[in-house]
Amino acid sequence: MPMGGVTKRINAIKFALLSPDEIRRMSATKIITADTYDDDGFPIDMGLMDSHLGVIEPGLRCKTCGGKVDECPGHFGHIDLAMPVIHVGYVKEIKKLLQSTCKSCGRLLLTRQQAQEFMRDLEAQEELGADSTEISEIAKETAKEAQKRARCPHCDTEQSKITLDKPTTFREDGHKLTPREVRERLERIPNDDLRAFNIEPEAARPEWMVLTALLVPPVTVRPSITLESGDRSEDDLTHKLVDVLRINQRLRENRDAGAPQLIVEDLWELLQYHVTTYFDNQTSGIPPARHRSGRPLKTLVQRLKGKEGRFRSNLSGKRVNFSARTVISPDPVLSINEVGVPIEAARELTVPIRVQAYNMEIVKDWVKRGPTPVSTNGQFVPGVNYVIRPDGRRIRVTDKNAETVAETVETGWVVERQLVDGDIVLFNRQPSLHRMSMMAHEVRVMKEKTFRFNLAVCPPYNADFDGDEMNLHVLQSEEARAEAKILMRVQEHILSPRFGGPVIGGIHDHITGSFLLTYRDSRFNHEETTFILSKIGLKEIPKPAKTDKDGTEWWTGKQIFSLVLPPDLNIAFKASIGPKGVKDLKQLTAEDAWVEVHEGQLKSGTIDENAIGAFKGKILDKIARDYGSERAKQFIDESTKLALGAIMVRGFTTGIDDEDIPEEAKRQITDVLRQAEEKVQDFVEAYRRGELEQMPGRSLEETLEVEAMKVLGRARDQAGQIAGKHLGMENPSVIMARSGARGSMLNLSQMAGCIGQQAVRGERLSRGYWNRTLPHFKKGDLGAQAKGFVKSSYKSGLHPTEYFFHAMGGREGLVDTAVRTSRSGYMQRRLINALEDLKVKEDGTVRNTADTIIQFRFGEDGVDPSRSVQGTAVDIDDILQEVLGEEPGWRERMAEKEMTGYGLTEKDMIVELEEEEETEEEPPEE
Amino acid sequence: MRFNVLEHKLVPEHRLLSPDEADEVLKGLKVTRDQLPKIRKTDPVIRVLEKIHGPIEEGRIVRVLRLNQTAGVSEAFRLVIGR
Ligand SMILES: [Mg+2]
Ligand SMILES: [Zn+2]
Ligand SMILES: [Zn+2]
């Protein structure tokens, strides 16, 4: 691309119709025979594969331009149609023109004065630079006005009604109009009247919409392929053109021989069918033309349209070199900035290195190694696959020629070196919904055959390891590498531009591990401490927090965690384990749920999802904001390893016996559920007797439903609470749920207590059979059991009817997610297509490619959400805190602020939404 | 005209710039007129402004002051175009 921006600007694009004359003029040959090749396999003259149309076989020369395969662009031919046929692409326009012009004189059905008025309007608009949609709107109005006339204002002929029988048959008062008649009428429309329709007669005479000659695309557009068996297989377009030629031939013969009108008409219609499907084989109203195998043919429109069409598949998206794809797996020892690449992939993926005087020695050394070098201790060593000479010739390096090629390498050559540790690559997981779906990683060449990365990077990619695959692209230029390293590195994306919080951070065992490390007075002996600290490569052990009388030394988990915090960090917030809605400091402290970091020391509180989790991690957020991405990266790397160490020392497991509760509790739950059922029954009876008190704005039936839902909902909560009493913080499932590692207390109470009411569209189940959900119940039964209340727990197992109800509720969830994803996908596509070429310029304005202003300051306030604090550029509270220090009552103030939230920023909305979702069933994954 | 749309709470403040002010704005932004967002002469807001200033020709510039819950006050300019 030339430097300095746009060298030519497109002012306008003009679309025109091809006239029959022009088709014949641009045609290299007329096609008359449906045969393609003769017995010797040579193209037949004036056949569909005529060598005037270009060449597809190497060695042959084009008869039109004399070029060989790569030199000849291909040339069009044409078929003279025996009878005219309508072009499907223009039926709408033809209909409009027929309806708004006179059947006998062809004039526009408007008085001279009316016509002039419309023309003036059109011209005025054009002068003002109105866009094409506005202009076509006026033309449409003109046509509409003309269609209203029953009598021609020029020759006084009465007009008859023109209708369109889809796809291509026109009728006048029910009588069929042949394409020839249609064409004759279009021919009669005078040039001057066409301008009122916004049609330029020089570019598009309307009669050209009825074809008398058909353009035949070059063979390069529809190449035939030779199968292994030696048979030729023709392109779908060629097949279709063969059909057209055959029928055209028969039609001509029959017409010339004076065959009965009926036969000629049938053939004519058949020709119309073939020409129509040649353009679009999915035209509604006619059966698609099929291959012998029964597969519908892919004709012109099908080549362009849709996801697999030319535009979306070949022009908006392309296949690339220097890329790899494989299954992914986790590796917590890698930094978040790294990606593990299998040796096999590293051998194929290369980085071009230009040979210079300064690197001559080392480059020659690489080349000398050949394509598969291994070090003496069996480690991966990069080799060279290709060497590129200044004239562009590529030399493949093999073990045999490596020595000699290495000798010939000179400055100015390019050597394609295999991947080594530290190379910058792009890593991507589809669907690429936001910019964090494609980030730059540093390569670590490793054994085994999967891509590996740190688990903290799962959330931005939305990746898990149940078989997910990801793509990797190797950058090929120095600029690209620099840009990727500065803008696309993983650490630069810790804070999301979507809601200003961290998208990269702890998940699952990372959070559990931090919990085990820091909960209450969790402490570790010398051996354990050294084990954990060795994970982050710390060589010196801090002073023990406590020494027993017998000399045993203890280090607290809080002390160990503080080692990875910045020494001057101050922060206070509520931990995830703290009960919802509680803001009483005493109660929070009692549960070790009030996290306080003072001068880099964790004074109190448990490190869990609210501290280091993706999306919610407050410490992570603060470090990324105040200390920069490099420090945040270091914090994530180290805290991952600490958590890993802690969980290895303590050990962690979960099983269904985590949800064991005592017999007494089970009895209580049964009681609660029975009472609830009885209460529902009472409501039902009251309803039957007509004694149910109607709620305002609701019908009697609705009142009953609402009351029943309320009672049963409360019953499930109570069952959950009873079960919850026996599930304490020493229970692994509870640890996971409360710390935010995985699952929720609702999940647990559904396993231990009661699953609860199943719903479809937010209502109790009611459909299936006449007046009942299943034949196991009486007709009209409105009780809890009959309408989808599941008393059992997941652990105890469901009764058959309950199982069925549960499947009904579950199905709705699945349908919902399927519908949601497809709809939001389409919405996203439209949005991206509309916004893709907008960019923020240096002056803070948002511009499009024409350099016109879209926004005067980006986002109207010029604030980058990923660098803002709750949507503002400066966090006054935080600065005050830092300046004033700990004035009396600061804890209460912080706790207050923590609970009230900051108004509806998206960050808070995410938390809210997630809480809302908890009440619903989680859909099964993959 | 039924009522003054500028008095509606959802319509942001619009002010017609004098030719001098307009030039100043263009100079400040380092843009030409055609690079600005547009507003039609037939827009209800322009009709209201015409009640105050008399006929407004194409090429004049209107300043729009928007109050946004998250972004605060933001300033924008629009070029008056035909129809
Ligand atoms: Mg998966
Ligand atoms: Zn050629
Ligand atoms: Zn007439």
PDB file of C-alpha atoms in Angstrom, chain A residues 567-774:
ATOM      1  CA  PRO A 567       4.723  -3.895  50.053  1.00  0.00           C
ATOM      2  CA  ASP A 568       2.752  -0.642  50.102  1.00  0.00           C
ATOM      3  CA  LEU A 569      -0.667  -2.041  49.191  1.00  0.00           C
ATOM      4  CA  ASN A 570      -3.667  -0.909  51.247  1.00  0.00           C
ATOM      5  CA  ILE A 571      -7.170  -2.205  50.639  1.00  0.00           C
ATOM      6  CA  ALA A 572     -10.238  -3.350  52.558  1.00  0.00           C
ATOM      7  CA  PHE A 573     -13.309  -5.167  51.275  1.00  0.00           C
ATOM      8  CA  LYS A 574     -15.772  -7.955  51.974  1.00  0.00           C
ATOM      9  CA  ALA A 575     -14.757 -11.479  51.011  1.00  0.00           C
ATOM     10  CA  SER A 576     -16.926 -13.782  48.944  1.00  0.00           C
ATOM     11  CA  ILE A 577     -17.421 -16.135  51.905  1.00  0.00           C
ATOM     12  CA  GLY A 578     -19.199 -13.365  53.793  1.00  0.00           C
ATOM     13  CA  PRO A 579     -22.971 -13.775  53.910  1.00  0.00           C
ATOM     14  CA  LYS A 580     -24.899 -11.740  51.352  1.00  0.00           C
ATOM     15  CA  GLY A 581     -26.273  -8.411  52.436  1.00  0.00           C
ATOM     16  CA  VAL A 582     -24.541  -8.426  55.816  1.00  0.00           C
ATOM     17  CA  LYS A 583     -22.528  -5.292  56.453  1.00  0.00           C
ATOM     18  CA  ASP A 584     -22.006  -5.608  60.135  1.00  0.00           C
ATOM     19  CA  LEU A 585     -18.241  -5.416  60.608  1.00  0.00           C
ATOM     20  CA  LYS A 586     -18.273  -7.572  63.752  1.00  0.00           C
ATOM     21  CA  GLN A 587     -20.132 -10.376  62.074  1.00  0.00           C
ATOM     22  CA  LEU A 588     -17.894 -10.216  59.008  1.00  0.00           C
ATOM     23  CA  THR A 589     -14.758 -10.268  61.145  1.00  0.00           C
ATOM     24  CA  ALA A 590     -16.126 -13.228  63.086  1.00  0.00           C
ATOM     25  CA  GLU A 591     -16.402 -15.198  59.867  1.00  0.00           C
ATOM     26  CA  ASP A 592     -13.011 -13.936  58.659  1.00  0.00           C
ATOM     27  CA  ALA A 593     -14.834 -12.324  55.750  1.00  0.00           C
ATOM     28  CA  TRP A 594     -13.505  -8.796  56.207  1.00  0.00           C
ATOM     29  CA  VAL A 595     -10.318  -8.552  54.163  1.00  0.00           C
ATOM     30  CA  GLU A 596      -7.888  -5.868  55.217  1.00  0.00           C
ATOM     31  CA  VAL A 597      -4.471  -5.361  53.690  1.00  0.00           C
ATOM     32  CA  HIS A 598      -2.261  -2.829  55.401  1.00  0.00           C
ATOM     33  CA  GLU A 599       1.131  -1.883  53.950  1.00  0.00           C
ATOM     34  CA  GLY A 600       1.242  -5.085  51.948  1.00  0.00           C
ATOM     35  CA  GLN A 601       0.357  -7.302  54.923  1.00  0.00           C
ATOM     36  CA  LEU A 602      -2.869  -9.307  54.944  1.00  0.00           C
ATOM     37  CA  LYS A 603      -4.166  -8.397  58.426  1.00  0.00           C
ATOM     38  CA  SER A 604      -7.492 -10.154  58.334  1.00  0.00           C
ATOM     39  CA  GLY A 605      -9.911 -11.857  55.997  1.00  0.00           C
ATOM     40  CA  THR A 606      -9.870 -14.718  53.560  1.00  0.00           C
ATOM     41  CA  ILE A 607      -8.485 -14.517  50.052  1.00  0.00           C
ATOM     42  CA  ASP A 608     -11.183 -15.873  47.752  1.00  0.00           C
ATOM     43  CA  GLU A 609     -13.047 -14.945  44.583  1.00  0.00           C
ATOM     44  CA  ASN A 610     -13.598 -11.356  45.693  1.00  0.00           C
ATOM     45  CA  ALA A 611      -9.839 -10.917  46.090  1.00  0.00           C
ATOM     46  CA  ILE A 612      -8.239 -12.719  43.160  1.00  0.00           C
ATOM     47  CA  GLY A 613     -11.087 -14.132  41.052  1.00  0.00           C
ATOM     48  CA  ALA A 614     -11.600 -13.265  37.411  1.00  0.00           C
ATOM     49  CA  PHE A 615     -14.355 -10.613  37.074  1.00  0.00           C
ATOM     50  CA  LYS A 616     -14.525  -9.891  40.825  1.00  0.00           C
ATOM     51  CA  GLY A 617     -10.951  -9.864  42.179  1.00  0.00           C
ATOM     52  CA  LYS A 618     -10.557  -6.625  44.118  1.00  0.00           C
ATOM     53  CA  ILE A 619      -6.857  -7.027  44.970  1.00  0.00           C
ATOM     54  CA  LEU A 620      -6.164  -7.982  41.368  1.00  0.00           C
ATOM     55  CA  ASP A 621      -8.091  -4.952  40.165  1.00  0.00           C
ATOM     56  CA  LYS A 622      -6.214  -2.613  42.482  1.00  0.00           C
ATOM     57  CA  ILE A 623      -2.783  -3.983  41.613  1.00  0.00           C
ATOM     58  CA  ALA A 624      -3.475  -3.820  37.877  1.00  0.00           C
ATOM     59  CA  ARG A 625      -4.713  -0.240  38.229  1.00  0.00           C
ATOM     60  CA  ASP A 626      -2.146   1.189  40.646  1.00  0.00           C
ATOM     61  CA  TYR A 627       0.967  -0.851  39.922  1.00  0.00           C
ATOM     62  CA  GLY A 628       0.603  -1.592  36.204  1.00  0.00           C
ATOM     63  CA  SER A 629       0.180  -4.652  34.099  1.00  0.00           C
ATOM     64  CA  GLU A 630       3.671  -6.035  34.679  1.00  0.00           C
ATOM     65  CA  ARG A 631       3.134  -6.164  38.445  1.00  0.00           C
ATOM     66  CA  ALA A 632      -0.371  -7.572  37.976  1.00  0.00           C
ATOM     67  CA  LYS A 633       1.045 -10.316  35.784  1.00  0.00           C
ATOM     68  CA  GLN A 634       3.596 -11.147  38.442  1.00  0.00           C
ATOM     69  CA  PHE A 635       0.872 -11.189  41.097  1.00  0.00           C
ATOM     70  CA  ILE A 636      -1.336 -13.557  39.112  1.00  0.00           C
ATOM     71  CA  ASP A 637       1.585 -15.863  38.303  1.00  0.00           C
ATOM     72  CA  GLU A 638       2.739 -15.993  41.913  1.00  0.00           C
ATOM     73  CA  SER A 639      -0.674 -16.272  43.512  1.00  0.00           C
ATOM     74  CA  THR A 640      -1.509 -19.141  41.147  1.00  0.00           C
ATOM     75  CA  LYS A 641       1.573 -20.967  42.340  1.00  0.00           C
ATOM     76  CA  LEU A 642       0.952 -20.225  46.030  1.00  0.00           C
ATOM     77  CA  ALA A 643      -2.618 -21.456  45.757  1.00  0.00           C
ATOM     78  CA  LEU A 644      -1.375 -24.539  43.970  1.00  0.00           C
ATOM     79  CA  GLY A 645       1.148 -25.157  46.746  1.00  0.00           C
ATOM     80  CA  ALA A 646      -1.461 -24.701  49.480  1.00  0.00           C
ATOM     81  CA  ILE A 647      -3.998 -27.010  47.870  1.00  0.00           C
ATOM     82  CA  MET A 648      -1.268 -29.644  47.408  1.00  0.00           C
ATOM     83  CA  VAL A 649      -0.240 -29.428  51.046  1.00  0.00           C
ATOM     84  CA  ARG A 650      -3.772 -29.553  52.419  1.00  0.00           C
ATOM     85  CA  GLY A 651      -5.301 -31.871  49.851  1.00  0.00           C
ATOM     86  CA  PHE A 652      -8.754 -31.279  48.472  1.00  0.00           C
ATOM     87  CA  THR A 653     -11.517 -33.534  47.260  1.00  0.00           C
ATOM     88  CA  THR A 654     -15.252 -33.552  46.952  1.00  0.00           C
ATOM     89  CA  GLY A 655     -17.886 -36.244  46.593  1.00  0.00           C
ATOM     90  CA  ILE A 656     -21.574 -36.789  46.990  1.00  0.00           C
ATOM     91  CA  ASP A 657     -21.055 -37.622  50.686  1.00  0.00           C
ATOM     92  CA  ASP A 658     -20.263 -33.926  51.163  1.00  0.00           C
ATOM     93  CA  GLU A 659     -24.022 -33.522  50.995  1.00  0.00           C
ATOM     94  CA  ASP A 660     -24.719 -36.117  53.720  1.00  0.00           C
ATOM     95  CA  ILE A 661     -27.002 -34.725  56.384  1.00  0.00           C
ATOM     96  CA  PRO A 662     -28.218 -36.371  59.633  1.00  0.00           C
ATOM     97  CA  GLU A 663     -31.447 -38.393  59.730  1.00  0.00           C
ATOM     98  CA  GLU A 664     -32.973 -35.806  62.032  1.00  0.00           C
ATOM     99  CA  ALA A 665     -32.395 -33.065  59.428  1.00  0.00           C
ATOM    100  CA  LYS A 666     -33.918 -35.247  56.737  1.00  0.00           C
ATOM    101  CA  ARG A 667     -37.001 -35.706  58.890  1.00  0.00           C
ATOM    102  CA  GLN A 668     -37.260 -31.961  59.398  1.00  0.00           C
ATOM    103  CA  ILE A 669     -37.039 -31.387  55.662  1.00  0.00           C
ATOM    104  CA  THR A 670     -39.740 -33.971  54.967  1.00  0.00           C
ATOM    105  CA  ASP A 671     -41.931 -32.247  57.539  1.00  0.00           C
ATOM    106  CA  VAL A 672     -41.427 -28.825  55.997  1.00  0.00           C
ATOM    107  CA  LEU A 673     -42.213 -30.166  52.545  1.00  0.00           C
ATOM    108  CA  ARG A 674     -45.297 -32.030  53.731  1.00  0.00           C
ATOM    109  CA  GLN A 675     -46.608 -28.938  55.451  1.00  0.00           C
ATOM    110  CA  ALA A 676     -46.032 -26.899  52.305  1.00  0.00           C
ATOM    111  CA  GLU A 677     -47.897 -29.448  50.231  1.00  0.00           C
ATOM    112  CA  GLU A 678     -50.782 -29.385  52.668  1.00  0.00           C
ATOM    113  CA  LYS A 679     -50.827 -25.617  52.550  1.00  0.00           C
ATOM    114  CA  VAL A 680     -51.013 -25.714  48.752  1.00  0.00           C
ATOM    115  CA  GLN A 681     -53.835 -28.235  49.081  1.00  0.00           C
ATOM    116  CA  ASP A 682     -55.627 -25.813  51.408  1.00  0.00           C
ATOM    117  CA  PHE A 683     -55.312 -23.077  48.812  1.00  0.00           C
ATOM    118  CA  VAL A 684     -56.637 -25.407  46.126  1.00  0.00           C
ATOM    119  CA  GLU A 685     -59.638 -26.310  48.263  1.00  0.00           C
ATOM    120  CA  ALA A 686     -60.291 -22.686  49.110  1.00  0.00           C
ATOM    121  CA  TYR A 687     -60.160 -21.957  45.382  1.00  0.00           C
ATOM    122  CA  ARG A 688     -62.604 -24.781  44.665  1.00  0.00           C
ATOM    123  CA  ARG A 689     -65.015 -23.530  47.296  1.00  0.00           C
ATOM    124  CA  GLY A 690     -64.636 -20.043  45.846  1.00  0.00           C
ATOM    125  CA  GLU A 691     -63.249 -18.717  49.119  1.00  0.00           C
ATOM    126  CA  LEU A 692     -59.820 -17.809  47.845  1.00  0.00           C
ATOM    127  CA  GLU A 693     -59.201 -14.126  48.244  1.00  0.00           C
ATOM    128  CA  GLN A 694     -58.405 -12.642  44.868  1.00  0.00           C
ATOM    129  CA  MET A 695     -55.202 -10.621  44.596  1.00  0.00           C
ATOM    130  CA  PRO A 696     -55.487  -7.161  43.055  1.00  0.00           C
ATOM    131  CA  GLY A 697     -54.938  -7.237  39.305  1.00  0.00           C
ATOM    132  CA  ARG A 698     -54.998 -11.034  39.138  1.00  0.00           C
ATOM    133  CA  SER A 699     -57.605 -13.602  38.245  1.00  0.00           C
ATOM    134  CA  LEU A 700     -58.604 -16.273  40.750  1.00  0.00           C
ATOM    135  CA  GLU A 701     -56.535 -18.900  38.908  1.00  0.00           C
ATOM    136  CA  GLU A 702     -53.513 -16.615  38.841  1.00  0.00           C
ATOM    137  CA  THR A 703     -53.901 -15.913  42.541  1.00  0.00           C
ATOM    138  CA  LEU A 704     -53.827 -19.625  43.279  1.00  0.00           C
ATOM    139  CA  GLU A 705     -50.724 -20.111  41.133  1.00  0.00           C
ATOM    140  CA  VAL A 706     -48.920 -17.210  42.766  1.00  0.00           C
ATOM    141  CA  GLU A 707     -49.757 -18.455  46.252  1.00  0.00           C
ATOM    142  CA  ALA A 708     -48.691 -22.004  45.431  1.00  0.00           C
ATOM    143  CA  MET A 709     -45.398 -20.840  43.909  1.00  0.00           C
ATOM    144  CA  LYS A 710     -44.757 -18.680  46.948  1.00  0.00           C
ATOM    145  CA  VAL A 711     -45.411 -21.480  49.432  1.00  0.00           C
ATOM    146  CA  LEU A 712     -43.372 -24.052  47.516  1.00  0.00           C
ATOM    147  CA  GLY A 713     -40.518 -21.635  46.887  1.00  0.00           C
ATOM    148  CA  ARG A 714     -40.335 -20.890  50.588  1.00  0.00           C
ATOM    149  CA  ALA A 715     -40.401 -24.604  51.357  1.00  0.00           C
ATOM    150  CA  ARG A 716     -37.397 -25.241  49.159  1.00  0.00           C
ATOM    151  CA  ASP A 717     -35.503 -22.378  50.787  1.00  0.00           C
ATOM    152  CA  GLN A 718     -36.335 -23.781  54.209  1.00  0.00           C
ATOM    153  CA  ALA A 719     -35.186 -27.232  53.166  1.00  0.00           C
ATOM    154  CA  GLY A 720     -31.978 -25.631  51.929  1.00  0.00           C
ATOM    155  CA  GLN A 721     -31.506 -23.804  55.217  1.00  0.00           C
ATOM    156  CA  ILE A 722     -32.048 -26.963  57.257  1.00  0.00           C
ATOM    157  CA  ALA A 723     -29.530 -28.799  55.101  1.00  0.00           C
ATOM    158  CA  GLY A 724     -27.197 -25.821  55.175  1.00  0.00           C
ATOM    159  CA  LYS A 725     -27.048 -25.918  58.977  1.00  0.00           C
ATOM    160  CA  HIS A 726     -25.234 -29.231  58.684  1.00  0.00           C
ATOM    161  CA  LEU A 727     -22.941 -28.088  55.892  1.00  0.00           C
ATOM    162  CA  GLY A 728     -20.195 -26.095  57.582  1.00  0.00           C
ATOM    163  CA  MET A 729     -17.041 -24.370  56.389  1.00  0.00           C
ATOM    164  CA  GLU A 730     -15.040 -27.601  56.852  1.00  0.00           C
ATOM    165  CA  ASN A 731     -17.089 -29.175  54.049  1.00  0.00           C
ATOM    166  CA  PRO A 732     -15.243 -29.077  50.702  1.00  0.00           C
ATOM    167  CA  SER A 733     -18.418 -28.439  48.676  1.00  0.00           C
ATOM    168  CA  VAL A 734     -19.259 -25.534  50.931  1.00  0.00           C
ATOM    169  CA  ILE A 735     -15.730 -24.191  50.616  1.00  0.00           C
ATOM    170  CA  MET A 736     -16.099 -24.198  46.855  1.00  0.00           C
ATOM    171  CA  ALA A 737     -19.532 -22.599  46.915  1.00  0.00           C
ATOM    172  CA  ARG A 738     -18.812 -19.906  49.505  1.00  0.00           C
ATOM    173  CA  SER A 739     -15.337 -18.979  48.239  1.00  0.00           C
ATOM    174  CA  GLY A 740     -16.705 -18.667  44.693  1.00  0.00           C
ATOM    175  CA  ALA A 741     -14.502 -21.432  43.273  1.00  0.00           C
ATOM    176  CA  ARG A 742     -17.363 -23.450  41.768  1.00  0.00           C
ATOM    177  CA  GLY A 743     -21.035 -24.081  42.363  1.00  0.00           C
ATOM    178  CA  SER A 744     -23.432 -22.280  44.651  1.00  0.00           C
ATOM    179  CA  MET A 745     -25.181 -22.957  47.930  1.00  0.00           C
ATOM    180  CA  LEU A 746     -28.350 -23.442  45.898  1.00  0.00           C
ATOM    181  CA  ASN A 747     -26.696 -26.326  44.051  1.00  0.00           C
ATOM    182  CA  LEU A 748     -25.790 -27.863  47.383  1.00  0.00           C
ATOM    183  CA  SER A 749     -29.232 -27.483  48.909  1.00  0.00           C
ATOM    184  CA  GLN A 750     -30.705 -29.094  45.799  1.00  0.00           C
ATOM    185  CA  MET A 751     -28.396 -32.042  46.330  1.00  0.00           C
ATOM    186  CA  ALA A 752     -28.928 -32.340  50.077  1.00  0.00           C
ATOM    187  CA  GLY A 753     -32.434 -30.970  50.579  1.00  0.00           C
ATOM    188  CA  CYS A 754     -34.993 -30.522  47.855  1.00  0.00           C
ATOM    189  CA  ILE A 755     -34.871 -29.695  44.147  1.00  0.00           C
ATOM    190  CA  GLY A 756     -38.001 -27.582  44.186  1.00  0.00           C
ATOM    191  CA  GLN A 757     -40.650 -26.401  41.776  1.00  0.00           C
ATOM    192  CA  GLN A 758     -40.020 -26.980  38.052  1.00  0.00           C
ATOM    193  CA  ALA A 759     -41.208 -24.211  35.790  1.00  0.00           C
ATOM    194  CA  VAL A 760     -41.813 -23.516  32.131  1.00  0.00           C
ATOM    195  CA  ARG A 761     -42.144 -19.862  31.190  1.00  0.00           C
ATOM    196  CA  GLY A 762     -42.062 -18.992  34.849  1.00  0.00           C
ATOM    197  CA  GLU A 763     -45.216 -20.926  35.640  1.00  0.00           C
ATOM    198  CA  ARG A 764     -45.863 -24.289  37.276  1.00  0.00           C
ATOM    199  CA  LEU A 765     -46.064 -27.111  34.759  1.00  0.00           C
ATOM    200  CA  SER A 766     -49.541 -27.516  33.318  1.00  0.00           C
ATOM    201  CA  ARG A 767     -49.342 -28.950  29.825  1.00  0.00           C
ATOM    202  CA  GLY A 768     -49.058 -32.456  28.398  1.00  0.00           C
ATOM    203  CA  TYR A 769     -52.429 -34.209  28.715  1.00  0.00           C
ATOM    204  CA  TRP A 770     -55.977 -32.982  28.997  1.00  0.00           C
ATOM    205  CA  ASN A 771     -56.179 -30.929  32.158  1.00  0.00           C
ATOM    206  CA  ARG A 772     -53.214 -32.681  33.696  1.00  0.00           C
ATOM    207  CA  THR A 773     -49.465 -32.966  33.260  1.00  0.00           C
ATOM    208  CA  LEU A 774     -49.204 -36.756  33.262  1.00  0.00           C
TER     209      LEU A 774
END
